[in-house]
Short mmCIF file of C-alpha atoms in Angstrom, two decimals:
data_model
loop_
_atom_site.label_atom_id
_atom_site.label_comp_id
_atom_site.label_asym_id
_atom_site.label_seq_id
_atom_site.Cartn_x
_atom_site.Cartn_y
_atom_site.Cartn_z
CA MET T 1 -0.13 0.15 -0.35
CA SER T 2 1.04 3.06 -0.78
CA GLU T 3 1.74 6.08 1.65
CA GLN T 4 -1.23 8.10 0.14
CA GLY T 5 -3.25 5.31 0.84
CA ALA T 6 -2.60 4.32 4.27
CA ARG T 7 -2.32 8.06 5.02
CA ARG T 8 -6.73 8.73 3.47
CA GLY T 9 -7.37 5.73 5.61
CA GLN T 10 -6.37 6.80 8.51
CA GLU T 11 -8.87 9.94 7.33
CA ASP T 12 -11.31 7.93 6.57
CA ASP T 13 -11.13 6.21 10.36
CA TRP T 14 -11.52 10.32 12.55
CA TRP T 15 -14.81 11.36 10.15
CA ARG T 16 -16.77 8.02 11.41
CA GLN T 17 -14.95 8.15 14.83
CA LEU T 18 -16.21 11.80 14.49
CA TYR T 19 -19.66 12.16 13.18
CA GLY T 20 -20.19 8.15 13.64
CA GLU T 21 -20.75 7.75 9.84
CA ASP T 22 -20.55 3.30 9.23
CA ALA T 23 -18.93 2.57 5.90
CA ALA T 24 -22.46 2.19 4.28
CA GLU T 25 -23.13 6.15 5.06
CA VAL T 26 -19.47 7.30 3.60
CA GLY T 27 -19.87 5.21 0.71
CA ALA T 28 -22.79 6.09 -0.47
CA GLY T 29 -21.15 9.31 -0.39
CA ALA T 30 -24.25 11.64 1.64
CA GLY T 31 -22.74 14.70 2.44
CA GLY T 32 -25.52 15.95 4.37
CA GLY T 33 -23.69 15.30 7.93
CA GLY T 34 -24.45 17.07 11.30
CA ALA T 35 -23.24 20.08 12.96
CA ALA T 36 -19.72 18.73 15.26
CA GLY T 37 -20.59 17.89 17.94
CA ASP T 38 -24.40 16.58 17.66
CA PRO T 39 -25.06 12.96 19.38
CA ALA T 40 -24.84 10.35 17.21
CA GLY T 41 -28.67 9.09 15.21
CA SER T 42 -29.52 12.71 15.24
CA ARG T 43 -28.76 13.76 11.71
CA ALA T 44 -32.48 13.70 9.81
CA ALA T 45 -32.40 12.54 6.65
CA PRO T 46 -32.72 14.19 3.43
CA ALA T 47 -36.32 15.43 2.72
CA ALA T 48 -37.48 13.41 -0.55
CA GLY T 49 -36.87 15.62 -3.78
CA ALA T 50 -33.71 17.76 -2.24
CA PRO T 51 -30.34 17.57 -3.50
CA THR T 52 -27.78 15.14 -2.56
CA GLY T 53 -25.13 17.01 -1.95
CA ALA T 54 -26.87 19.92 -0.15
CA GLY T 55 -25.96 20.46 3.68
CA PRO T 56 -26.86 20.00 6.93
CA ALA T 57 -30.12 22.59 7.97
CA ASP T 58 -28.25 24.97 10.25
CA VAL T 59 -25.00 25.57 7.21
CA GLY T 60 -26.64 26.73 4.61
CA PRO T 61 -26.61 25.90 0.99
CA ALA T 62 -22.64 25.96 0.18
CA GLU T 63 -21.39 27.08 -3.32
CA ALA T 64 -19.31 24.11 -3.77
CA SER T 65 -19.61 20.40 -3.17
CA ASP T 66 -19.69 19.20 0.54
CA THR T 67 -17.87 16.07 -0.23
CA LEU T 68 -16.01 14.07 2.22
CA ASP T 69 -12.28 14.53 0.23
CA GLU T 70 -13.50 18.16 0.10
CA ARG T 71 -13.09 17.89 3.90
CA VAL T 72 -10.61 16.10 4.07
CA ALA T 73 -8.39 18.53 1.74
CA SER T 74 -9.85 21.44 3.97
CA VAL T 75 -8.31 20.25 7.37
CA LEU T 76 -4.67 19.63 5.19
CA ARG T 77 -4.58 23.23 3.78
CA THR T 78 -5.48 24.31 7.31
CA VAL T 79 -2.35 22.12 10.03
CA GLY T 80 -0.25 21.19 6.62
CA PRO T 81 2.68 23.14 4.83
CA PRO T 82 1.54 25.92 2.33
CA GLY T 83 0.28 23.78 -0.43
CA TRP T 84 -0.54 20.59 0.65
CA GLY T 85 -4.19 20.84 0.06
CA ASP T 86 -3.76 21.86 -3.24
CA ARG T 87 -3.55 18.55 -4.56
CA PRO T 88 -6.62 17.55 -6.59
CA PRO T 89 -8.22 14.71 -5.01
CA PRO T 90 -6.80 11.29 -6.21
CA GLN T 91 -9.30 9.90 -8.40
CA PRO T 92 -10.78 6.06 -7.22
CA THR T 93 -9.29 2.50 -7.65
CA PRO T 94 -11.15 0.12 -9.17
CA ALA T 95 -11.45 -1.58 -5.83
CA ASP T 96 -12.98 0.95 -4.04
CA ALA T 97 -14.95 2.51 -6.49
CA PRO T 98 -18.60 1.19 -5.29
CA ASP T 99 -17.54 2.89 -2.02
CA ARG T 100 -16.14 6.51 -2.89
CA ALA T 101 -18.90 6.66 -6.36
CA ALA T 102 -20.64 10.03 -6.26
CA PRO T 103 -24.67 9.41 -6.42
CA ALA T 104 -26.62 10.96 -9.41
CA GLY T 105 -29.20 13.57 -8.81
CA ASP T 106 -28.86 17.08 -9.79
CA ALA T 107 -25.93 18.04 -7.25
CA PRO T 108 -24.78 21.27 -8.89
CA PRO T 109 -21.38 21.14 -9.92
CA ASP T 110 -18.62 22.28 -8.06
CA GLU T 111 -17.22 25.56 -9.01
CA THR T 112 -14.23 25.36 -7.02
CA PRO T 113 -11.56 26.69 -9.82
CA PRO T 114 -8.82 24.03 -10.72
CA ARG T 115 -5.67 24.86 -8.36
CA PRO T 116 -1.57 24.44 -9.70
CA GLU T 117 -0.47 20.64 -8.60
CA PRO T 118 2.74 21.13 -7.27
CA ASP T 119 5.53 18.85 -7.82
CA ARG T 120 5.05 15.60 -6.70
CA ALA T 121 8.70 14.54 -6.76
CA ALA T 122 10.09 16.59 -3.54
CA PRO T 123 7.08 17.06 -1.28
CA ALA T 124 7.77 20.60 0.82
CA ALA T 125 9.68 19.75 4.01
CA PRO T 126 7.70 20.15 7.41
CA ALA T 127 8.73 23.27 9.19
CA PRO T 128 10.51 23.28 11.95
CA PRO T 129 8.33 23.61 15.41
CA ASP T 130 9.06 27.02 15.68
CA GLU T 131 7.75 28.17 12.43
CA THR T 132 4.76 25.67 12.98
CA PRO T 133 1.98 27.85 10.93
CA THR T 134 -0.89 29.12 13.36
CA PRO T 135 -4.26 28.08 11.64
CA GLY T 136 -7.37 30.26 11.20
CA PRO T 137 -10.91 30.54 10.84
CA VAL T 138 -12.75 27.05 10.80
CA PRO T 139 -14.97 28.04 7.48
CA PRO T 140 -18.39 27.38 8.13
CA GLY T 141 -19.63 23.34 8.58
CA GLU T 142 -16.25 22.61 8.67
CA PRO T 143 -14.65 20.73 11.46
CA PRO T 144 -12.22 21.84 14.14
CA ALA T 145 -8.51 21.97 13.01
CA ARG T 146 -6.59 18.75 14.03
CA ARG T 147 -2.50 18.18 13.49
CA VAL T 148 -2.25 15.06 12.06
CA PRO T 149 0.97 13.71 13.27
CA SER T 150 4.02 12.43 11.09
CA PRO T 151 5.41 8.98 11.15
CA PRO T 152 8.52 8.48 12.71
CA PRO T 153 11.71 8.30 11.59
CA PRO T 154 13.53 5.66 11.13
CA PRO T 155 15.70 4.42 13.90
CA SER T 156 19.41 5.74 12.81
CA GLU T 157 22.26 2.89 12.63
CA PRO T 158 24.38 2.73 16.50
CA ILE T 159 27.02 4.72 16.24
CA PRO T 160 30.21 1.85 17.63
CA LEU T 161 31.65 3.38 20.50
CA LYS T 162 35.92 3.15 21.04
CA ALA T 163 36.63 2.23 24.68
CA THR T 164 38.97 4.93 25.71
CA GLY T 165 40.19 4.57 29.08
CA PRO T 166 39.72 1.43 31.90
CA GLY T 167 36.02 2.39 32.85
CA THR T 168 34.77 1.90 29.42
CA ARG T 169 36.38 -1.21 29.25
CA PRO T 170 33.99 -4.32 28.83
CA ARG T 171 33.07 -6.33 32.12
CA ASP T 172 34.11 -9.84 30.06
CA VAL T 173 37.21 -8.42 29.01
CA ALA T 174 38.21 -7.26 32.67
CA ARG T 175 37.22 -11.05 34.25
CA THR T 176 39.01 -13.12 31.51
CA ALA T 177 42.30 -10.50 31.57
CA PRO T 178 45.16 -12.81 33.97
CA PRO T 179 45.61 -11.82 37.05
CA PRO T 180 48.82 -9.96 37.92
CA PRO T 181 51.78 -11.44 38.73
CA PRO T 182 53.13 -11.87 42.46
CA PRO T 183 55.74 -9.57 43.37
CA PRO T 184 58.71 -10.86 43.71
CA PRO T 185 59.30 -12.28 47.56
CA PRO T 186 62.04 -9.68 49.40
CA VAL T 187 65.15 -10.33 48.98
CA GLN T 188 66.73 -11.00 52.38
CA ALA T 189 70.32 -9.66 53.30
CA VAL T 190 72.64 -12.52 54.29
CA THR T 191 74.82 -10.81 57.33
CA TYR T 192 76.45 -14.41 58.29
CA ILE T 193 77.62 -17.41 57.62
CA GLY T 194 77.24 -20.74 59.07
CA ASP T 195 73.90 -22.76 60.59
CA ARG T 196 74.33 -20.10 63.43
CA PRO T 197 75.10 -16.39 64.07
CA PRO T 198 77.91 -15.76 65.84
CA THR T 199 78.43 -14.71 69.48
CA TYR T 200 78.89 -11.40 69.81
CA GLU T 201 76.02 -8.45 68.07
CA ALA T 202 76.07 -7.23 65.18
CA GLU T 203 76.31 -3.95 65.71
CA PRO T 204 78.85 -1.55 68.16
CA ALA T 205 78.42 -2.09 71.60
CA ALA T 206 81.03 -0.15 74.25
CA LEU T 207 83.24 2.50 72.65
CA PRO T 208 86.93 2.81 73.76
CA ALA T 209 88.27 4.33 76.54
CA ALA T 210 89.53 8.04 75.79
CA ASP T 211 92.95 9.48 77.65
CA PRO T 212 91.88 13.35 77.61
CA ALA T 213 95.11 14.34 76.93
CA ALA T 214 96.04 11.98 73.50
CA LEU T 215 92.65 12.72 72.41
CA ASP T 216 94.41 12.51 68.66
CA GLU T 217 94.85 8.88 69.15
CA LEU T 218 90.95 8.24 68.55
CA VAL T 219 90.70 5.27 66.31
CA PRO T 220 87.15 5.12 64.03
CA ASP T 221 84.57 2.39 64.25
CA THR T 222 85.15 2.80 60.43
CA ALA T 223 86.85 3.97 57.42
CA LEU T 224 85.67 3.64 54.41
CA GLU T 225 87.29 5.34 51.91
CA GLY T 226 87.52 4.64 47.19
CA ALA T 227 88.25 6.39 44.42
CA GLN T 228 88.47 5.66 40.25
CA TYR T 229 91.91 6.18 37.88
CA GLY T 230 92.09 5.77 34.51
CA SER T 231 91.02 1.81 34.18
CA LEU T 232 90.71 1.18 37.84
CA THR T 233 88.34 1.24 40.63
CA LEU T 234 89.45 1.59 44.10
CA ARG T 235 87.09 0.28 47.18
CA ALA T 236 88.50 0.58 50.76
CA ALA T 237 87.20 -0.52 53.71
CA SER T 238 88.36 -0.95 57.63
CA GLN T 239 86.52 -1.72 60.64
CA ARG T 240 86.75 -3.15 64.41
CA GLY T 241 86.05 -6.69 65.24
CA ASP T 242 83.22 -8.20 66.87
CA SER T 243 85.12 -8.65 70.20
CA ALA T 244 86.30 -5.58 69.80
CA ARG T 245 82.96 -3.56 69.29
CA TYR T 246 81.46 -5.74 72.38
CA ARG T 247 84.50 -5.37 74.82
CA GLY T 248 85.51 -1.63 73.44
CA ASP T 249 88.65 -2.70 72.34
CA VAL T 250 90.78 -0.23 69.93
CA ARG T 251 90.45 -1.20 66.23
CA ARG T 252 94.21 -2.48 66.19
CA ASP T 253 94.00 -1.96 61.69
CA ALA T 254 95.16 0.77 59.83
CA LEU T 255 94.61 2.41 56.83
CA LEU T 256 96.40 4.57 54.42
CA THR T 257 95.14 5.46 50.84
CA ALA T 258 97.08 8.45 49.54
CA ARG T 259 98.06 9.70 46.02
CA PHE T 260 101.40 11.93 45.38
CA GLY T 261 101.66 12.75 41.65
CA ALA T 262 98.91 14.05 39.21
CA GLY T 263 97.84 13.36 35.16
CA ARG T 264 99.31 10.14 34.50
CA HIS T 265 102.42 9.77 36.65
CA ALA T 266 100.99 9.87 39.62
CA LEU T 267 101.26 7.27 42.05
CA ILE T 268 98.44 5.69 44.14
CA LEU T 269 99.79 4.02 47.89
CA VAL T 270 97.46 1.88 49.31
CA ALA T 271 98.71 0.61 52.77
CA VAL T 272 97.05 -1.73 55.25
CA ALA T 273 98.62 -2.09 58.61
CA THR T 274 97.59 -4.34 61.56
CA GLY T 275 99.06 -4.08 65.02
CA ARG T 276 100.02 -6.30 67.74
CA PRO T 277 97.20 -8.11 69.78
CA ALA T 278 96.56 -7.61 72.87
CA VAL T 279 99.04 -5.43 73.12
CA GLU T 280 99.46 -1.85 74.98
CA GLY T 281 99.43 0.53 71.81
CA ALA T 282 99.10 -2.04 68.64
CA HIS T 283 96.85 0.43 67.06
CA ARG T 284 99.96 3.23 67.92
CA ALA T 285 102.48 0.53 65.85
CA ALA T 286 100.09 0.23 63.19
CA ARG T 287 99.14 3.53 62.45
CA ASP T 288 103.37 3.95 62.51
CA ALA T 289 104.35 1.26 60.02
CA CYS T 290 101.67 2.61 57.17
CA GLY T 291 102.45 6.37 57.91
CA TRP T 292 106.38 5.84 57.79
CA ILE T 293 105.76 3.33 54.22
CA GLY T 294 103.55 5.88 53.00
CA GLY T 295 106.61 9.02 53.42
CA ALA T 296 109.17 6.75 51.82
CA VAL T 297 106.47 6.00 48.91
CA GLY T 298 106.22 9.82 48.52
CA ARG T 299 109.36 10.14 48.69
CA SER T 300 110.27 8.39 45.55
CA TYR T 301 107.18 8.17 43.83
CA THR T 302 108.52 9.65 40.48
CA GLN T 303 111.39 6.80 40.19
CA LEU T 304 108.49 3.92 41.42
CA ALA T 305 105.97 5.50 38.60
CA GLU T 306 108.82 5.09 36.02
CA ASP T 307 109.44 1.35 37.10
CA ILE T 308 105.78 0.85 37.55
CA ARG T 309 105.46 1.76 34.19
CA ALA T 310 108.42 -0.09 32.46
CA ASP T 311 107.87 -3.45 34.22
CA ARG T 312 110.84 -3.31 36.06
CA ARG T 313 109.75 -5.88 38.70
CA GLY T 314 113.71 -6.66 39.44
CA ASP T 315 114.28 -2.67 40.66
CA LEU T 316 110.61 -2.37 42.09
CA LYS T 317 111.54 -5.47 44.68
CA ALA T 318 115.06 -4.44 45.92
CA GLY T 319 113.82 -0.81 45.96
CA LEU T 320 110.64 -1.58 47.66
CA GLN T 321 112.56 -3.93 50.97
CA ARG T 322 114.50 -1.69 51.43
CA LEU T 323 112.18 1.22 52.27
CA THR T 324 110.07 -1.63 53.65
CA ASP T 325 113.35 -2.57 55.58
CA ARG T 326 113.74 1.34 57.10
CA SER T 327 110.47 1.85 58.71
CA TYR T 328 110.74 -1.47 60.63
CA GLY T 329 113.71 -0.24 61.58
CA LYS T 330 111.44 2.88 62.65
CA LEU T 331 109.17 0.76 64.32
CA ARG T 332 111.87 -0.96 66.94
CA ALA T 333 113.38 2.30 67.63
CA ARG T 334 110.46 3.80 68.69
CA ALA T 335 109.48 0.96 71.02
CA LEU T 336 113.21 1.98 72.88
CA GLU T 337 112.27 5.13 72.86
CA ARG T 338 108.78 4.32 74.90
CA GLY T 339 110.92 1.55 76.90
CA GLY T 340 109.19 -1.57 75.23
CA PRO T 341 109.99 -4.74 73.92
CA PRO T 342 110.83 -4.28 70.31
CA GLU T 343 108.83 -7.30 69.34
CA GLN T 344 106.01 -6.29 70.56
CA TYR T 345 105.74 -2.66 68.48
CA THR T 346 105.72 -3.89 65.79
CA ALA T 347 102.55 -4.55 62.80
CA ALA T 348 101.85 -6.78 60.10
CA LEU T 349 102.18 -4.43 56.59
CA ARG T 350 100.74 -5.35 52.79
CA CYS T 351 100.82 -2.43 50.34
CA LEU T 352 99.59 -1.85 46.70
CA LEU T 353 101.16 0.30 43.88
CA LEU T 354 98.60 1.03 42.11
CA SER T 355 99.68 4.11 38.50
CA ALA T 356 97.24 7.00 37.22
CA ASP T 357 98.39 5.76 33.58
CA PRO T 358 95.47 4.26 31.95
CA ASP T 359 97.91 2.23 29.98
CA CYS T 360 99.71 0.68 32.66
CA ARG T 361 97.98 -2.34 34.70
CA THR T 362 101.12 -3.72 36.40
CA ARG T 363 99.83 -3.84 40.19
CA VAL T 364 102.08 -4.28 42.25
CA PHE T 365 102.27 -6.23 46.46
CA PHE T 366 104.73 -6.47 48.78
CA GLY T 367 104.74 -6.11 52.40
CA VAL T 368 105.91 -8.32 55.80
CA GLY T 369 103.07 -10.53 57.25
CA ALA T 370 100.15 -12.33 57.91
CA GLY T 371 97.27 -11.27 55.46
CA GLY T 372 95.81 -11.76 52.03
CA LEU T 373 96.77 -11.52 48.35
CA PHE T 374 93.14 -12.81 46.11
CA ARG T 375 92.40 -12.14 42.58
CA LEU T 376 88.59 -12.72 41.37
CA ARG T 377 88.93 -13.58 38.09
CA ASP T 378 85.51 -15.21 36.12
CA GLY T 379 83.66 -15.47 39.51
CA ALA T 380 86.65 -17.43 40.96
CA TRP T 381 88.58 -16.63 44.06
CA THR T 382 92.68 -17.38 42.80
CA ASP T 383 95.00 -17.00 46.46
CA LEU T 384 98.18 -15.02 45.32
CA GLU T 385 100.18 -14.80 48.41
CA PRO T 386 103.48 -15.18 47.19
CA VAL T 387 106.51 -17.83 48.14
CA ALA T 388 108.29 -15.83 51.18
CA THR T 389 112.40 -15.74 49.52
CA ASP T 390 113.96 -13.63 52.42
CA HIS T 391 114.22 -16.01 55.79
CA GLY T 392 116.42 -14.09 56.96
CA THR T 393 116.62 -13.24 61.26
CA PRO T 394 116.86 -10.08 62.47
CA ALA T 395 119.87 -8.32 62.81
CA PRO T 396 121.12 -7.00 66.82
CA LEU T 397 119.27 -3.32 67.13
CA PRO T 398 121.15 -0.73 66.14
CA ASP T 399 122.08 1.73 68.70
CA PRO T 400 120.29 4.63 68.46
CA THR T 401 122.90 7.70 70.01
CA ARG T 402 125.83 6.15 67.65
CA ALA T 403 126.14 7.72 64.04
CA THR T 404 127.16 4.95 61.12
CA ASP T 405 129.12 6.30 58.26
CA ALA T 406 128.42 3.68 56.24
CA PRO T 407 126.79 3.88 52.67
CA ALA T 408 123.21 1.75 51.90
CA ARG T 409 122.84 -0.21 49.28
CA PRO T 410 121.75 1.97 46.39
CA GLY T 411 118.34 1.60 44.56
CA PRO T 412 117.23 3.79 42.16
CA GLY T 413 115.58 6.56 43.12
CA LEU T 414 115.94 5.77 46.67
CA PRO T 415 116.33 7.30 49.55
CA HIS T 416 119.43 5.65 52.05
CA GLY T 417 120.83 6.12 55.69
CA PRO T 418 121.35 4.30 58.95
CA GLY T 419 118.21 2.15 59.77
CA THR T 420 117.82 0.89 56.56
CA ALA T 421 119.24 -2.35 54.81
CA GLU T 422 122.22 -2.70 57.08
CA TYR T 423 119.48 -2.98 60.24
CA PRO T 424 116.88 -5.60 59.15
CA ALA T 425 114.32 -5.06 62.09
CA ARG T 426 111.67 -6.78 60.05
CA PRO T 427 110.07 -9.66 62.06
CA GLU T 428 108.88 -11.74 59.53
CA PRO T 429 110.51 -11.87 55.61
CA PHE T 430 109.17 -10.05 52.84
CA LEU T 431 107.08 -10.91 50.17
CA PHE T 432 106.47 -8.98 46.99
CA HIS T 433 104.40 -9.83 44.05
CA ALA T 434 103.90 -7.91 40.90
CA ALA T 435 100.77 -8.76 38.37
CA PHE T 436 99.19 -8.17 35.11
CA ALA T 437 94.98 -7.11 35.27
CA ARG T 438 93.49 -7.80 32.38
CA PRO T 439 89.89 -6.24 31.97
CA GLY T 440 87.20 -7.62 34.32
CA ASP T 441 89.50 -8.66 37.39
CA ALA T 442 89.27 -7.85 40.59
CA LEU T 443 92.34 -7.42 42.97
CA LEU T 444 91.72 -8.25 46.63
CA LEU T 445 94.03 -6.74 49.35
CA CYS T 446 93.36 -7.80 53.00
CA SER T 447 94.28 -8.13 56.72
CA ALA T 448 94.29 -11.18 58.63
CA GLY T 449 90.97 -10.54 60.03
CA LEU T 450 89.47 -11.02 56.59
CA ALA T 451 91.57 -13.64 55.05
CA GLU T 452 91.12 -16.51 57.61
CA PRO T 453 87.62 -16.50 56.98
CA LEU T 454 88.01 -16.47 53.08
CA ARG T 455 90.25 -19.38 53.10
CA GLN T 456 88.22 -21.45 55.45
CA GLU T 457 84.91 -20.61 54.84
CA PRO T 458 84.10 -22.09 51.21
CA ALA T 459 80.62 -20.50 51.81
CA PHE T 460 81.94 -17.42 52.70
CA ALA T 461 84.03 -16.84 49.88
CA ALA T 462 80.95 -17.98 47.28
CA HIS T 463 79.73 -15.47 48.93
CA LEU T 464 82.26 -11.96 48.13
CA ALA T 465 82.74 -13.78 44.57
CA ASP T 466 78.53 -13.64 43.88
CA ARG T 467 78.73 -9.80 44.84
CA TRP T 468 81.61 -8.52 43.39
CA SER T 469 81.58 -10.27 40.06
CA THR T 470 79.24 -7.51 38.70
CA PRO T 471 79.65 -5.49 35.83
CA GLU T 472 79.99 -2.82 37.31
CA PRO T 473 82.01 -2.18 40.71
CA PRO T 474 80.14 -1.55 43.76
CA GLY T 475 79.82 1.14 45.29
CA LEU T 476 80.87 2.64 49.31
CA VAL T 477 78.21 1.00 51.21
CA PRO T 478 77.42 -2.04 49.07
CA PHE T 479 81.15 -2.97 49.04
CA LEU T 480 81.69 -2.41 52.96
CA ALA T 481 78.23 -4.44 53.43
CA THR T 482 79.84 -7.39 51.87
CA ALA T 483 83.16 -6.59 53.53
CA GLN T 484 81.43 -7.03 56.95
CA LEU T 485 79.42 -10.47 56.50
CA ARG T 486 80.01 -12.20 60.20
CA ALA T 487 81.35 -15.71 60.34
CA LYS T 488 81.19 -17.61 63.62
CA GLY T 489 84.40 -17.73 65.31
CA HIS T 490 86.14 -14.90 63.67
CA ALA T 491 86.10 -11.74 65.47
CA LYS T 492 89.07 -10.22 64.43
CA ASP T 493 89.24 -6.60 62.86
CA ARG T 494 89.53 -6.73 58.94
CA THR T 495 90.28 -4.27 56.34
CA ALA T 496 89.50 -4.99 52.77
CA VAL T 497 90.84 -2.97 49.60
CA ALA T 498 89.48 -4.31 45.93
CA VAL T 499 91.21 -2.71 43.47
CA TRP T 500 88.66 -3.63 39.85
CA GLU T 501 89.43 -3.50 36.15
CA ALA T 502 87.35 -2.40 33.47
#
């Protein structure tokens, strides 16, 4: 069915409800209905001989035919857009011709002039709600104007929306998303090695006793040092042992780091000394040993740095042995000044000489007494402790009041004079070792307090190797935390000096 036929059917239903006509009366085309508002059945039938198309008695004769189509056109002209009601009445189709046929008789012809037919291809669009024309006065005999509702527009296609944030995510996606992985368990810091913790507490408990007249002799609980020159990175730490922290004893380990010169010709000295246990003033002997060997190296650093760059190991060993003997001779002389036995006022001394030249990778070790020298390469430790070749016994002490004119054995760029090689006062053999470092190596020089657990406790050595085998050298604080790893039965002072090669 066309749109026009559907609209005409709706209009017929409206007229039937308004006038109460049945289908037979509408089909007969009798236009003499009663006035609007009369009850149903109150309209009088047309008299005999009266014109069929005459209007109701209270309206009077109409100049035009009062048909149903004219009434519909009148309504459309009133409520519709301009030109809507000017369309000619549609021609009846064969299907509804019997219902729409006009009765034969003396009905006056329709004197309404023909109206121009609007363009059917492009009907005028309905006016907006704010521009709807106001209906005019209702002509006599026509029903009141009533707006015919237009059909609703077809529904538009839904616009797909794209999720732009967590709030627009579909619920099923959130339910099917895999749960986030659980956080890794916290890494437990290893503070000791063994089946049970050491006897003493890990933190310091008592401070050493102080002398008001010798406050400059106080030694801090922990010393920390670091540097970087050329291809090497230096880390050094020294601290009291668990036993000394508990008893309030002073730290007997001494640490000295010094640089002599500048640029590529600079020489770095690291010295570690440990005084005798249970001896009054042992920390002073360790400090004197570091100070005197440091002074001797500093006065001869130019020749020493040249020998290291040229890899003249024979000259280095001879010259460093003389410097060490002279330092120990001073220790024995200091013991006589204090009125104590010389064998008590002594210390184990271990030193490293490092060239600041980036093209020089020769590392020189020398010293006397207990301690350790290790190399960490590819995650494994190698003990580099040299074999002692000088087993000479100390000579008698020189008389400090008698000067001697005997010349000392010459050495390249080294000092000589009384109290050097002619008076060997070393308590133990002299140790010397020169090694060529490769990139990635780590050289460890340490006192006996760290060397003993490193040699005796495999778990201790494995832990240090794991922490110090990183691609980058550790910082000062991580280095100290690893160096102070505790092991039961090892409560001595400990000092560690590590050199990483880039």
